[in-house]
Coordinates of C-alpha atoms in Angstrom, one line a residue:
G237 CA 24.4 8.4 -1.0
T238 CA 26.7 6.2 1.0
P239 CA 26.0 3.6 3.8
S240 CA 27.1 6.2 6.4
D241 CA 25.3 9.1 4.7
P242 CA 22.3 7.7 2.8
G243 CA 20.7 9.6 0.0
L244 CA 17.1 10.8 -0.6
M245 CA 15.9 7.5 -2.1
V246 CA 17.2 5.3 0.7
L247 CA 15.8 7.6 3.3
S248 CA 12.4 7.7 1.6
L249 CA 12.2 3.9 1.4
G250 CA 13.3 3.5 5.0
H251 CA 10.5 6.0 6.1
I252 CA 7.8 4.0 4.3
F253 CA 8.6 0.7 6.1
R254 CA 9.1 2.4 9.5
E255 CA 5.6 3.9 9.2
K256 CA 4.3 0.5 8.1
A257 CA 5.8 -1.2 11.2
A258 CA 4.4 1.6 13.5
N259 CA 0.8 1.2 12.2
A260 CA 0.8 -2.6 12.0
A261 CA -0.1 -3.0 15.6
S262 CA -3.4 -1.1 15.1
G263 CA -5.0 -4.1 13.3
E264 CA -4.4 -2.8 9.8
E265 CA -3.0 -4.6 6.8
F266 CA -0.4 -3.2 4.4
T267 CA 1.0 -4.2 1.0
V268 CA 3.9 -2.5 -0.7
T269 CA 4.6 -3.1 -4.4
C270 CA 7.2 -1.7 -6.7
S271 CA 8.0 -1.5 -10.4
Y272 CA 11.0 -0.2 -12.3
L273 CA 11.0 0.9 -16.0
E274 CA 13.1 3.0 -18.4
V275 CA 12.1 5.2 -21.3
Y276 CA 14.8 4.7 -24.0
N277 CA 14.3 6.4 -27.4
E278 CA 10.6 6.9 -26.6
V279 CA 10.2 3.1 -26.0
I280 CA 9.3 1.7 -22.5
Y281 CA 11.2 -1.3 -21.1
D282 CA 10.7 -3.2 -17.9
L283 CA 14.0 -3.2 -15.9
L284 CA 12.8 -6.0 -13.6
V285 CA 12.4 -8.5 -16.4
R286 CA 15.3 -10.1 -18.3
S287 CA 15.3 -9.2 -22.0
S288 CA 12.1 -7.2 -21.7
G289 CA 10.3 -6.2 -24.9
P290 CA 8.7 -2.9 -25.7
L291 CA 5.7 -2.1 -23.5
E292 CA 2.6 0.1 -24.4
L293 CA 0.9 2.8 -22.4
R294 CA -2.8 2.5 -21.6
E295 CA -5.4 4.8 -20.2
D296 CA -7.3 3.0 -17.4
P297 CA -10.5 4.7 -16.1
D298 CA -9.6 3.7 -12.5
Q299 CA -5.8 3.7 -12.4
G300 CA -5.2 6.5 -15.0
V301 CA -2.1 6.1 -17.2
C302 CA -0.5 2.6 -16.7
V303 CA 1.9 0.4 -18.6
A304 CA 0.5 -2.8 -19.9
G305 CA 2.5 -5.9 -18.9
L306 CA 4.7 -4.1 -16.4
K307 CA 5.8 -6.3 -13.6
H308 CA 4.8 -5.3 -10.0
I309 CA 6.7 -7.1 -7.2
Q310 CA 5.4 -7.1 -3.6
V311 CA 8.2 -6.3 -1.2
V312 CA 8.6 -6.4 2.6
S313 CA 11.7 -4.2 3.3
A314 CA 13.7 -1.3 2.0
A315 CA 16.6 -3.6 1.4
E316 CA 14.6 -5.7 -1.0
I317 CA 13.7 -2.6 -3.0
M318 CA 17.3 -1.6 -3.2
G319 CA 18.2 -5.1 -4.4
L320 CA 15.6 -4.8 -7.2
L321 CA 16.9 -1.3 -8.0
E322 CA 20.5 -2.6 -8.4
E323 CA 19.3 -5.4 -10.5
G324 CA 17.4 -3.0 -12.8
N325 CA 20.3 -0.6 -13.1
R326 CA 22.4 -3.4 -14.5
R327 CA 19.9 -3.7 -17.3
R328 CA 19.6 0.0 -17.9
K329 CA 21.0 1.5 -21.1
T330 CA 24.3 3.3 -20.5
D331 CA 27.2 4.3 -22.7
S332 CA 30.4 6.3 -22.6
T333 CA 30.7 9.8 -24.1
D334 CA 33.4 12.5 -24.1
A335 CA 31.5 14.2 -21.2
N336 CA 30.8 11.1 -19.1
A337 CA 32.4 7.7 -18.9
A338 CA 29.1 6.0 -17.8
S339 CA 26.3 8.2 -19.3
S340 CA 22.6 7.2 -18.8
R341 CA 20.9 6.9 -22.2
S342 CA 17.4 6.6 -20.8
H343 CA 15.1 8.0 -18.1
A344 CA 14.3 5.6 -15.3
V345 CA 11.1 5.5 -13.2
L346 CA 10.8 3.6 -9.9
E347 CA 7.2 3.5 -8.6
I348 CA 6.2 2.3 -5.1
V349 CA 2.6 1.8 -4.2
V350 CA 1.4 1.4 -0.6
R351 CA -2.1 0.1 0.2
R352 CA -3.6 0.1 3.7
W353 CA -6.9 -1.3 4.9
G354 CA -8.6 -2.6 8.0
S355 CA -8.5 -6.3 8.7
N356 CA -11.6 -8.6 9.1
H357 CA -13.9 -6.3 7.1
Y358 CA -16.2 -7.6 4.3
R359 CA -16.0 -4.3 2.4
A360 CA -12.8 -2.4 3.3
N361 CA -11.8 1.2 2.6
V362 CA -8.4 1.1 1.1
L363 CA -5.9 4.0 1.4
I364 CA -3.6 4.1 -1.6
G365 CA -0.3 6.1 -1.7
K366 CA 2.2 6.2 -4.6
L367 CA 5.8 7.3 -4.6
T368 CA 7.4 7.9 -8.0
L369 CA 11.1 8.4 -8.1
V370 CA 12.4 9.5 -11.5
D371 CA 16.1 9.6 -12.6
L372 CA 16.2 11.9 -15.6
A373 CA 19.1 11.6 -18.1
G374 CA 21.0 14.8 -18.5
S375 CA 20.7 16.9 -21.6
E376 CA 23.5 16.7 -24.1
R377 CA 25.2 19.0 -26.6
A378 CA 26.5 17.2 -29.6
A379 CA 29.4 19.6 -29.9
E380 CA 30.6 18.8 -26.4
T381 CA 30.1 15.0 -26.4
N382 CA 31.3 14.4 -30.0
N383 CA 28.6 11.8 -30.4
A384 CA 27.8 10.2 -33.7
G385 CA 25.5 7.5 -35.0
Q386 CA 23.3 5.8 -32.4
K387 CA 24.8 7.9 -29.5
L388 CA 23.7 11.1 -31.4
R389 CA 20.2 9.8 -31.9
D390 CA 20.0 8.8 -28.2
G391 CA 21.0 12.3 -27.1
A392 CA 18.4 13.9 -29.4
N393 CA 15.7 11.7 -27.9
I394 CA 16.8 12.6 -24.4
N395 CA 16.7 16.3 -25.2
K396 CA 13.3 15.9 -26.9
S397 CA 11.7 14.3 -23.8
L398 CA 13.3 16.8 -21.4
L399 CA 11.9 19.7 -23.6
A400 CA 8.4 18.0 -23.5
L401 CA 8.6 17.8 -19.7
A402 CA 9.7 21.5 -19.5
N403 CA 6.7 22.5 -21.7
C404 CA 4.3 20.6 -19.4
I405 CA 5.8 22.3 -16.3
N406 CA 5.5 25.7 -18.0
A407 CA 1.9 25.1 -19.0
L408 CA 1.0 24.0 -15.5
G409 CA 2.6 27.1 -14.1
K410 CA 0.6 29.3 -16.5
Q411 CA -2.6 27.3 -15.6
Q412 CA -2.2 28.3 -12.0
K413 CA -2.0 32.0 -13.0
T414 CA -4.4 32.3 -15.9
G415 CA -6.7 29.4 -15.1
V416 CA -6.7 28.1 -18.7
A417 CA -3.7 26.4 -20.5
Y418 CA -3.2 23.4 -22.6
V419 CA -0.8 20.9 -21.1
P420 CA 0.9 18.8 -23.9
Y421 CA 1.3 15.5 -21.9
R422 CA 1.1 13.4 -25.1
N423 CA 4.3 14.9 -26.6
S424 CA 6.4 12.3 -24.9
K425 CA 6.1 8.9 -23.2
L426 CA 7.9 10.4 -20.1
T427 CA 5.3 13.2 -19.6
R428 CA 2.4 10.7 -20.0
L429 CA 3.9 8.5 -17.3
L430 CA 4.4 11.5 -15.0
K431 CA 0.9 13.0 -15.6
D432 CA -0.4 12.0 -12.2
S433 CA 2.7 13.2 -10.5
L434 CA 2.6 16.7 -12.1
R435 CA -1.0 17.6 -11.6
G436 CA -3.9 17.0 -9.3
N437 CA -3.6 14.9 -6.2
S438 CA 0.2 14.9 -5.7
R439 CA 3.2 16.6 -4.3
T440 CA 6.1 17.1 -6.7
A441 CA 9.7 17.9 -5.9
M442 CA 12.6 18.3 -8.3
V443 CA 16.2 17.7 -7.2
A444 CA 18.8 19.2 -9.5
T445 CA 22.4 18.1 -9.7
I446 CA 24.8 20.9 -10.7
S447 CA 28.6 21.3 -10.9
A448 CA 30.8 24.0 -9.4
A449 CA 33.3 23.7 -12.3
A450 CA 33.8 26.9 -14.3
D451 CA 33.4 25.1 -17.7
Q452 CA 29.9 23.8 -16.6
Y453 CA 28.6 27.3 -15.7
H454 CA 26.0 27.4 -18.5
H455 CA 24.8 23.9 -17.8
S456 CA 24.4 24.7 -14.1
V457 CA 22.4 27.9 -14.8
N458 CA 20.1 26.2 -17.2
T459 CA 19.5 23.3 -14.8
L460 CA 18.6 25.7 -12.0
K461 CA 16.2 27.6 -14.3
Y462 CA 14.6 24.3 -15.4
A463 CA 14.1 23.2 -11.8
D464 CA 12.8 26.6 -10.7
R465 CA 9.8 26.3 -13.0
A466 CA 8.5 23.4 -11.0
K467 CA 7.8 25.7 -8.0
E468 CA 5.0 27.3 -10.0
I469 CA 3.0 24.2 -10.0
K470 CA 0.3 24.2 -7.2
T471 CA -1.5 21.0 -6.3
H472 CA -4.3 20.0 -4.0
V473 CA -3.6 16.9 -2.0
V474 CA -6.4 14.6 -0.6
Q475 CA -6.5 11.0 0.6
N476 CA -6.9 8.3 -2.1
V477 CA -9.6 6.2 -0.6
G478 CA -11.2 3.4 -2.5
S479 CA -13.8 0.7 -1.5
V480 CA -12.6 -2.6 -2.8
E481 CA -14.6 -5.8 -2.7
R482 CA -12.6 -8.7 -1.3
H483 CA -11.8 -11.9 -3.1
I484 CA -13.6 -15.1 -2.3
T485 CA -10.6 -16.5 -0.5
D486 CA -10.5 -13.4 1.8
Y487 CA -14.2 -14.1 2.7
Q488 CA -13.2 -17.7 3.6
N489 CA -10.4 -16.4 5.9
I490 CA -12.8 -14.1 7.7
I491 CA -15.3 -17.0 8.2
D492 CA -12.6 -19.2 9.5
N493 CA -11.5 -16.6 12.0
L494 CA -15.1 -16.1 13.2
Q495 CA -15.6 -19.8 13.6
T496 CA -12.5 -20.1 15.6
E497 CA -13.8 -17.3 17.9
V498 CA -17.1 -19.1 18.2
Q499 CA -15.4 -22.3 19.3
S500 CA -13.4 -20.4 21.8
L501 CA -16.5 -18.9 23.3
K502 CA -18.2 -22.3 23.4
A503 CA -15.2 -23.7 25.4
R504 CA -15.3 -20.9 27.8
L505 CA -19.0 -21.3 28.4
A506 CA -18.6 -25.0 29.0
D507 CA -15.8 -24.5 31.5
K508 CA -17.4 -21.7 33.5
P509 CA -21.2 -21.2 33.6
P510 CA -22.4 -17.7 33.9
A511 CA -22.6 -16.2 37.4
G512 CA -26.3 -15.4 37.1
H513 CA -27.2 -19.0 36.6
L514 CA -25.2 -20.1 39.5
A515 CA -26.9 -17.5 41.7
G516 CA -30.3 -18.8 40.5
A517 CA -29.2 -22.4 41.3
A518 CA -28.2 -21.4 44.8
D519 CA -31.6 -19.6 45.3
G520 CA -33.4 -22.7 44.1
A521 CA -31.4 -24.9 46.4
A522 CA -32.3 -22.7 49.4
A523 CA -36.0 -22.6 48.5
A524 CA -36.1 -26.4 48.1
A525 CA -34.3 -26.9 51.4
S526 CA -36.8 -24.6 53.1
D527 CA -39.8 -26.4 51.6
A528 CA -38.3 -29.7 52.6
G529 CA -37.8 -28.4 56.1
S530 CA -41.4 -27.2 56.3
C531 CA -42.6 -30.8 55.6
L532 CA -40.9 -32.2 58.6
P533 CA -42.8 -32.7 61.8
D534 CA -42.3 -30.1 64.5
D535 CA -40.1 -32.4 66.6
S536 CA -38.0 -33.3 63.6
R537 CA -37.5 -29.6 62.7
A538 CA -36.6 -28.8 66.2
G539 CA -34.5 -31.9 66.8
S540 CA -30.9 -32.3 66.4
G541 CA -30.7 -36.0 66.0
P542 CA -29.1 -38.0 63.2
A543 CA -32.4 -38.6 61.5
S544 CA -33.2 -34.9 61.1
S545 CA -29.7 -34.2 59.9
A546 CA -29.8 -36.9 57.2
F547 CA -33.1 -35.8 55.9
A548 CA -32.0 -32.2 55.6
A549 CA -28.8 -33.3 53.8
G550 CA -30.9 -35.3 51.4
A551 CA -33.2 -32.4 50.7
G552 CA -30.3 -30.1 50.1
S553 CA -28.7 -32.5 47.6
G554 CA -31.9 -32.8 45.6
A555 CA -32.2 -29.0 45.5
L556 CA -28.7 -28.6 44.2
S557 CA -29.2 -31.1 41.4
T558 CA -32.3 -29.2 40.4
G559 CA -30.4 -26.0 40.2
A560 CA -27.7 -27.6 38.1
A561 CA -30.3 -28.8 35.7
V562 CA -31.6 -25.2 35.4
C563 CA -28.0 -24.0 34.7
S564 CA -27.5 -26.7 32.0
N565 CA -30.7 -25.7 30.2
A566 CA -29.5 -22.1 30.1
E567 CA -26.1 -23.1 28.7
A568 CA -27.8 -25.3 26.1
E569 CA -29.9 -22.3 24.9
T570 CA -26.8 -20.1 24.7
L571 CA -24.8 -22.7 22.7
A572 CA -27.8 -23.2 20.4
W573 CA -27.8 -19.5 19.7
I574 CA -24.1 -19.5 18.9
D575 CA -24.6 -22.5 16.5
A576 CA -27.3 -20.6 14.7
L577 CA -25.0 -17.5 14.4
A578 CA -22.3 -19.7 12.9
Q579 CA -24.7 -21.1 10.3
E580 CA -25.7 -17.6 9.3
I581 CA -22.0 -16.6 8.9
N582 CA -21.4 -19.7 6.7

C-alpha cells in the first residue's frame, strides 16, 4: 500500500497496537515480539541478522515447529515492525528476470507473537496469539523467464515448494470431506513452517495477486484456482491459554509492590486513627468525667465556683489521656499485624 492508502500488512499491525493500548488500562501486561525469515532453495535464513547462516527446523513439544537460533525482537509500535521489515527486505534474495526486474527468489515469513497476562499474579494465565504473514514467491516458467544456471535452479525450488503447499492444501480439503487424509507437511521447509497456520487452532486467508493483461491470462486463472483451494480448509479456533511460572525477578517486583502498599497503609494509620477507636476514647472520657463528678461533695457538684470548674477540667483531661492510650494500643496491634503479614510475604 501507500501512506495514504495502507495495505493489509500495515492495517493488521496498526490494529494489534490499538487493541494493546485499549486494554492496557485494565491492569494487564502485553509483550509483542516479531521475527522475519526467508526460505531460499529449501534453506532458512534470518533476515533480522546480518550475514545469517543456515538455520534448522526443530519440533518442540510445547511450541510445535520452531526455528532454532531465530532472532525474536520485542517491539512497541507498528512503525518499529515496519522498520525491521524494510531492514529484512534489503537482505532478502532478489534478482532480475525477463518477466520481472526485481523478482523475489525466496519465500518470506514475518511472525508476530502477542502475549497478554494479568499483572501482580504469582501464577498468571497467559493468552498467546500469533500472526503469520507470508510473502510467497511467484511460480516461474523457464520458457518465459529465459533463466539459466542459478536462476533456473532458484525457479525450480520455488515451484517445488509451491507445489508442496498446494498438495497440503488439497489434502486438508479432502480431510474435511472424507475425514482421513495424509497431509505431506515434510515435503518442504515452507509447509513445515506453516503447519500451525494451515491446521487446527488458526484462521487462514490467502490473498492472490493477478494481472489483467491478456498475455497473463493463464497465470491469473491458475493463481485463482490455487487460492480457491484454501477455502476448503475448515479450522476450529479456541483461545491459546497457558499457565506460566514467573521468573524470580518477577516475584521480587511483586514483593516490592506489596511492601510499598504496606508502608502506605502504615502511614495512613499513623496519620488518622480509626473512627471506632476515637469513639471509644470519647466514651471513656465521658465515663471518667462522670466518675470524677460523682466523687465530689454535693455542694461542689452543685456549685459553680472556680474550684469545682478546675476539678472537673482536670478530671476531663485525665480521661482524655486514658482514651488516647487505648487508641495507641489498638494502633500498635494493627501495625504489628501488618508487620507479620509483610514477613510472610518476604
